[in-house]
Tab-separated table of C-alpha atoms and ligand atoms in Angstrom:
chain	number	residue	atom	x	y	z
O	1	MET	CA	102.841	50.818	57.959
O	2	SER	CA	99.382	50.441	56.460
O	3	GLN	CA	99.142	46.719	57.271
O	4	GLY	CA	100.142	47.260	60.926
O	5	ARG	CA	97.482	46.880	63.588
O	6	ALA	CA	97.088	48.171	67.164
O	7	SER	CA	95.645	45.898	69.857
O	8	ASP	CA	92.061	46.953	68.984
O	9	GLY	CA	92.559	45.911	65.340
O	10	ARG	CA	92.789	49.430	63.897
O	11	SER	CA	95.757	50.684	61.919
O	12	SER	CA	97.521	53.821	63.172
O	13	TYR	CA	95.961	55.650	60.174
O	14	GLU	CA	92.469	54.534	61.232
O	15	ILE	CA	93.169	55.758	64.775
O	16	LEU	CA	93.819	59.245	63.363
O	17	ARG	CA	90.780	59.089	61.088
O	18	ASP	CA	88.578	58.325	64.103
O	19	GLN	CA	90.112	61.182	66.126
O	20	VAL	CA	88.748	63.818	63.725
O	21	GLU	CA	85.235	62.441	63.273
O	22	GLY	CA	82.740	65.314	63.104
O	23	HIS	CA	85.335	67.848	61.890
O	24	PRO	CA	84.463	68.615	58.252
O	25	ARG	CA	87.654	70.197	56.847
O	26	VAL	CA	90.834	68.233	57.599
O	27	LEU	CA	94.467	68.959	56.728
O	28	ASP	CA	97.035	66.125	56.602
O	29	LEU	CA	100.452	67.572	57.468
O	30	GLY	CA	103.224	65.584	55.703
O	31	CYS	CA	100.593	63.577	53.823
O	32	GLY	CA	103.093	61.533	51.755
O	33	ASP	CA	101.349	59.320	49.191
O	34	GLY	CA	97.860	60.192	50.469
O	35	PHE	CA	96.996	56.912	52.214
O	36	LEU	CA	95.439	58.694	55.232
O	37	LEU	CA	93.771	61.341	53.029
O	38	ASP	CA	92.092	58.510	51.112
O	39	LEU	CA	90.671	57.116	54.386
O	40	LEU	CA	89.505	60.590	55.452
O	41	ALA	CA	87.875	61.303	52.070
O	42	GLY	CA	86.124	57.937	52.353
O	43	ALA	CA	84.769	59.019	55.753
O	44	GLY	CA	83.227	62.133	54.131
O	45	HIS	CA	85.741	64.855	55.083
O	46	VAL	CA	86.800	67.683	52.796
O	47	VAL	CA	90.536	67.023	52.715
O	48	ALA	CA	93.757	68.853	51.962
O	49	GLY	CA	97.340	67.631	52.146
O	50	VAL	CA	100.718	69.288	52.227
O	51	ASP	CA	104.117	67.649	51.802
O	52	LEU	CA	107.696	68.585	50.944
O	53	SER	CA	107.861	65.817	48.371
O	54	GLY	CA	106.444	66.428	44.901
O	55	ALA	CA	107.018	62.749	44.073
O	56	GLU	CA	104.816	61.587	46.979
O	57	LEU	CA	102.118	64.091	46.007
O	58	LEU	CA	102.098	62.724	42.449
O	59	VAL	CA	101.168	59.319	43.876
O	60	ALA	CA	98.505	60.927	46.094
O	61	ARG	CA	96.979	62.733	43.102
O	62	GLN	CA	96.417	59.400	41.357
O	63	ARG	CA	93.976	58.253	44.043
O	64	PRO	CA	90.438	58.610	42.652
O	65	SER	CA	89.111	59.682	46.079
O	66	LEU	CA	91.511	62.660	46.043
O	67	ALA	CA	90.566	64.029	42.607
O	68	ALA	CA	88.956	67.096	44.239
O	69	ALA	CA	91.405	67.405	47.142
O	70	THR	CA	93.811	70.315	47.595
O	71	LEU	CA	97.292	68.728	47.559
O	72	LEU	CA	100.107	71.238	47.827
O	73	GLU	CA	103.878	70.996	47.845
O	74	GLY	CA	105.044	73.083	50.762
O	75	ARG	CA	106.703	73.283	54.148
O	76	ALA	CA	104.916	72.752	57.422
O	77	GLN	CA	106.871	75.763	58.744
O	78	ALA	CA	105.121	78.061	56.194
O	79	LEU	CA	101.768	76.496	55.346
O	80	PRO	CA	100.215	77.533	52.025
O	81	PHE	CA	96.710	77.944	53.536
O	82	THR	CA	94.644	80.878	54.842
O	83	ASP	CA	93.923	81.486	58.529
O	84	GLY	CA	91.182	79.269	59.982
O	85	ALA	CA	90.956	77.107	56.839
O	86	PHE	CA	90.552	73.800	58.754
O	87	ASP	CA	88.496	72.256	61.545
O	88	ALA	CA	91.142	69.608	62.221
O	89	CYS	CA	94.675	68.610	61.351
O	90	VAL	CA	96.191	65.123	61.366
O	91	SER	CA	99.785	64.078	60.859
O	92	HIS	CA	101.040	60.482	60.638
O	93	MET	CA	104.738	59.744	61.293
O	94	ALA	CA	105.806	63.191	60.093
O	95	PHE	CA	105.653	65.832	62.875
O	96	MET	CA	108.603	64.258	64.763
O	97	LEU	CA	110.793	64.639	61.637
O	98	MET	CA	110.265	68.370	61.291
O	99	PRO	CA	112.871	70.970	62.246
O	100	GLU	CA	111.804	74.401	63.639
O	101	VAL	CA	108.868	72.682	65.243
O	102	GLU	CA	107.741	75.848	67.087
O	103	ARG	CA	107.103	77.448	63.703
O	104	VAL	CA	105.121	74.372	62.661
O	105	ALA	CA	103.018	74.625	65.851
O	106	ALA	CA	102.366	78.346	65.229
O	107	GLU	CA	101.328	77.585	61.653
O	108	LEU	CA	98.943	74.844	62.811
O	109	ALA	CA	97.357	77.281	65.291
O	110	ARG	CA	96.960	79.807	62.468
O	111	VAL	CA	95.284	77.489	59.917
O	112	LEU	CA	92.949	75.825	62.446
O	113	MET	CA	89.645	77.335	63.548
O	114	PRO	CA	89.362	78.156	67.278
O	115	GLY	CA	88.348	74.844	68.900
O	116	GLY	CA	90.068	72.940	66.062
O	117	ARG	CA	91.400	69.451	66.729
O	118	LEU	CA	94.978	68.287	66.266
O	119	ALA	CA	95.796	64.542	66.178
O	120	LEU	CA	99.316	63.225	65.645
O	121	VAL	CA	100.866	59.759	65.370
O	122	LEU	CA	104.520	60.072	66.311
O	123	GLY	CA	107.352	57.580	65.920
O	124	GLY	CA	110.199	57.435	68.384
O	125	GLY	CA	108.475	54.998	70.774
O	126	GLY	CA	111.015	52.267	69.989
O	127	ALA	CA	110.502	48.578	69.383
O	128	GLY	CA	107.650	46.829	71.138
O	129	GLY	CA	109.578	43.726	72.235
O	130	ASP	CA	111.736	40.997	70.758
O	131	GLY	CA	111.296	40.873	67.027
O	132	ALA	CA	112.386	42.070	63.638
O	133	TYR	CA	112.433	45.785	64.472
O	134	GLU	CA	115.233	45.150	67.001
O	135	LEU	CA	117.002	42.988	64.438
O	136	PHE	CA	116.901	45.877	61.940
O	137	GLN	CA	118.238	48.327	64.540
O	138	ARG	CA	120.955	45.860	65.601
O	139	LEU	CA	122.133	45.419	61.991
O	140	LEU	CA	121.970	49.131	61.209
O	141	ARG	CA	123.778	50.456	64.312
O	142	PRO	CA	127.347	49.297	63.456
O	143	VAL	CA	126.902	50.347	59.816
O	144	LEU	CA	125.929	53.856	60.901
O	145	ALA	CA	128.785	54.020	63.377
O	146	ASP	CA	131.274	53.137	60.600
O	147	ALA	CA	129.729	55.289	57.853
O	148	PRO	CA	131.476	58.528	56.924
O	149	ALA	CA	129.653	61.508	58.483
O	150	GLU	CA	128.346	62.695	55.098
O	151	HIS	CA	126.597	59.324	54.582
O	152	ARG	CA	124.736	59.441	57.890
O	153	THR	CA	121.295	60.966	57.902
O	154	PRO	CA	121.409	64.125	59.967
O	155	ARG	CA	119.065	63.812	62.936
O	156	LEU	CA	115.982	65.662	61.838
O	157	GLY	CA	113.228	66.914	64.037
O	158	ASP	CA	112.993	67.660	67.690
O	159	ARG	CA	113.650	65.124	70.462
O	160	ARG	CA	110.961	66.770	72.612
O	161	THR	CA	108.358	65.092	70.368
O	162	ARG	CA	109.277	61.794	72.081
O	163	HIS	CA	107.617	62.648	75.388
O	164	ARG	CA	104.459	64.284	76.632
O	165	GLU	CA	106.080	67.204	78.487
O	166	GLY	CA	108.138	68.031	75.400
O	167	ILE	CA	105.088	68.062	73.133
O	168	ASP	CA	103.241	70.330	75.600
O	169	GLU	CA	106.250	72.664	75.586
O	170	ILE	CA	105.930	72.891	71.774
O	171	LEU	CA	102.147	73.047	71.413
O	172	THR	CA	100.858	75.104	74.353
O	173	PRO	CA	102.576	78.475	73.518
O	174	PRO	CA	100.501	79.030	70.334
O	175	GLY	CA	97.295	78.125	72.204
O	176	PHE	CA	96.773	74.323	72.178
O	177	SER	CA	95.487	72.672	75.385
O	178	PRO	CA	97.753	70.225	77.242
O	179	VAL	CA	97.770	67.054	75.130
O	180	GLU	CA	96.246	63.648	75.662
O	181	TRP	CA	99.034	61.117	75.165
O	182	ALA	CA	98.710	57.371	74.491
O	183	THR	CA	101.214	54.742	73.392
O	184	GLU	CA	100.057	52.082	70.940
O	185	GLN	CA	101.969	48.957	70.056
O	186	ILE	CA	101.584	48.372	66.314
O	187	ASP	CA	101.900	44.791	65.106
O	188	LEU	CA	103.730	44.864	61.774
O	189	SER	CA	104.340	41.107	61.556
O	190	GLY	CA	104.332	39.458	58.139
O	191	SER	CA	106.647	37.762	55.671
O	192	ALA	CA	110.343	38.665	56.036
O	193	GLU	CA	110.086	40.735	52.825
O	194	GLN	CA	106.976	42.607	54.065
O	195	VAL	CA	108.627	43.342	57.378
O	196	TRP	CA	111.819	44.545	55.653
O	197	SER	CA	109.804	46.948	53.478
O	198	THR	CA	108.163	48.380	56.619
O	199	VAL	CA	111.156	48.660	58.936
O	200	SER	CA	113.570	49.872	56.264
O	201	VAL	CA	111.545	53.074	55.741
O	202	THR	CA	111.684	53.987	59.426
O	203	TYR	CA	115.210	55.243	58.784
O	204	ASN	CA	116.402	57.213	55.750
O	205	LEU	CA	118.866	54.726	54.193
O	206	MET	CA	119.284	56.751	50.986
O	207	PRO	CA	122.579	58.434	51.908
O	208	LEU	CA	124.252	55.077	52.698
O	209	ASP	CA	126.249	53.126	50.124
O	210	PRO	CA	123.650	50.995	48.199
O	211	THR	CA	125.855	47.875	48.401
O	212	ILE	CA	125.920	48.210	52.198
O	213	VAL	CA	122.144	48.668	52.304
O	214	LYS	CA	121.785	45.535	50.143
O	215	SER	CA	124.010	43.591	52.537
O	216	ILE	CA	121.896	44.735	55.521
O	217	GLU	CA	118.767	43.645	53.641
O	218	ASP	CA	120.261	40.212	52.830
O	219	GLU	CA	121.389	39.713	56.423
O	220	PHE	CA	117.992	40.892	57.695
O	221	LEU	CA	116.087	38.470	55.436
O	222	SER	CA	118.327	35.586	56.435
O	223	GLN	CA	118.154	36.250	60.207
O	224	ALA	CA	114.425	37.151	60.096
O	225	ALA	CA	113.703	33.705	58.663
O	226	GLY	CA	114.949	32.292	61.977
O	227	LEU	CA	112.416	34.422	63.900
O	228	ARG	CA	109.348	33.016	62.081
O	229	ASP	CA	106.495	31.860	64.284
O	230	ALA	CA	104.450	28.678	63.804
O	231	GLY	CA	102.279	30.462	61.201
O	232	GLY	CA	105.367	31.484	59.191
O	233	ARG	CA	105.109	35.167	60.149
O	234	VAL	CA	108.107	37.192	61.276
O	235	PRO	CA	107.094	39.008	64.483
O	236	CYS	CA	107.595	42.753	64.435
O	237	THR	CA	106.126	45.416	66.700
O	238	MET	CA	106.763	49.127	66.968
O	239	ASN	CA	105.490	51.625	69.514
O	240	VAL	CA	103.939	54.863	68.333
O	241	HIS	CA	102.571	57.760	70.363
O	242	VAL	CA	99.083	59.088	69.663
O	243	VAL	CA	98.771	62.749	70.650
O	244	THR	CA	95.527	64.731	70.601
O	245	THR	CA	94.713	68.292	71.587
O	246	THR	CA	92.376	71.201	70.854
O	247	LEU	CA	93.127	74.797	69.936
O	248	GLY	CA	91.983	77.245	72.604
T	1	LIG	C1	107.599	59.025	57.135
T	1	LIG	S1	106.766	59.970	55.907
T	1	LIG	C2	105.058	59.732	56.363
T	1	LIG	C3	104.115	59.956	55.216
T	1	LIG	C4	102.642	59.733	55.524
T	1	LIG	N1	102.151	60.674	56.513
T	1	LIG	C5	102.406	58.318	55.999
T	1	LIG	O1	102.457	58.078	57.195
T	1	LIG	O2	102.205	57.424	55.154
T	1	LIG	C6	107.060	61.652	56.412
T	1	LIG	C7	106.521	62.655	55.424
T	1	LIG	O3	106.657	63.972	55.976
T	1	LIG	C8	107.066	64.847	54.955
T	1	LIG	N2	107.727	65.996	55.596
T	1	LIG	C9	108.828	65.967	56.401
T	1	LIG	N3	109.136	67.205	56.797
T	1	LIG	C10	108.218	68.045	56.270
T	1	LIG	C11	107.999	69.454	56.332
T	1	LIG	N4	108.809	70.249	57.023
T	1	LIG	N5	106.946	69.972	55.649
T	1	LIG	C12	106.127	69.159	54.924
T	1	LIG	N6	106.275	67.820	54.837
T	1	LIG	C13	107.307	67.267	55.499
T	1	LIG	C14	108.003	64.012	54.103
T	1	LIG	O4	108.166	64.541	52.807
T	1	LIG	C15	107.280	62.658	54.107
T	1	LIG	O5	106.380	62.523	53.030
């Protein structure tokens, strides 16, 4: 999603970076390949990242800006950090995937200092209008309906992360203030191939039969060509929610 832009020209990663300005020590929860950590390190923060995936962390460790960063394999439900270790926590497209989200919220409250800031970008806002994201969903839906149960990705995470009241229900018990909630439409338009590489990671296709995934990709590329605008770009928008709150 790194090439995607909100209406003010920032990427959803830059929106999170700006939300924690002035907070020296920042944790990225579900940091993946370290793209956001790299931005935060560049803005002068002392950064740490945690992720379930050792493979993603290997990529993150290769970023020169993260040579001194603490990057740990671990679960958000049992964070490998001491109490009050951070002034802020960010999480980009990860919190809404996490099961046992109350435990995650309690862990965030534990590792943040009182007054610490939490800023999340959450998926689940749907497509932003006509475009390639709908096309992807339209092609995927019948394939998922026909796939044997063991090939469907189990629904991870908590549906309450899709709306403001639900997020407050999760975050206020361990001491966060009621959240500020904004919806941003991210423009992910580009070549058909670029758009495929963005939309295809919004759903875990790994458990599906690879020949079926290849046929969805071929069909997507062929139909997306018909959506191209005058500049040759395939339009694609996705809504994300930007959630911010403070501990205590
Ligand atoms: C869609 S990726 C987003 C990665 C990165 N934040 C980004 O936006 O580029 C979600 C990430 O969350 C991580 N993740 C999911 N559940 C997790 C958990 N319970 N604890 C730690 N990491 C988790 C995954 O391993 C994955 O790297």
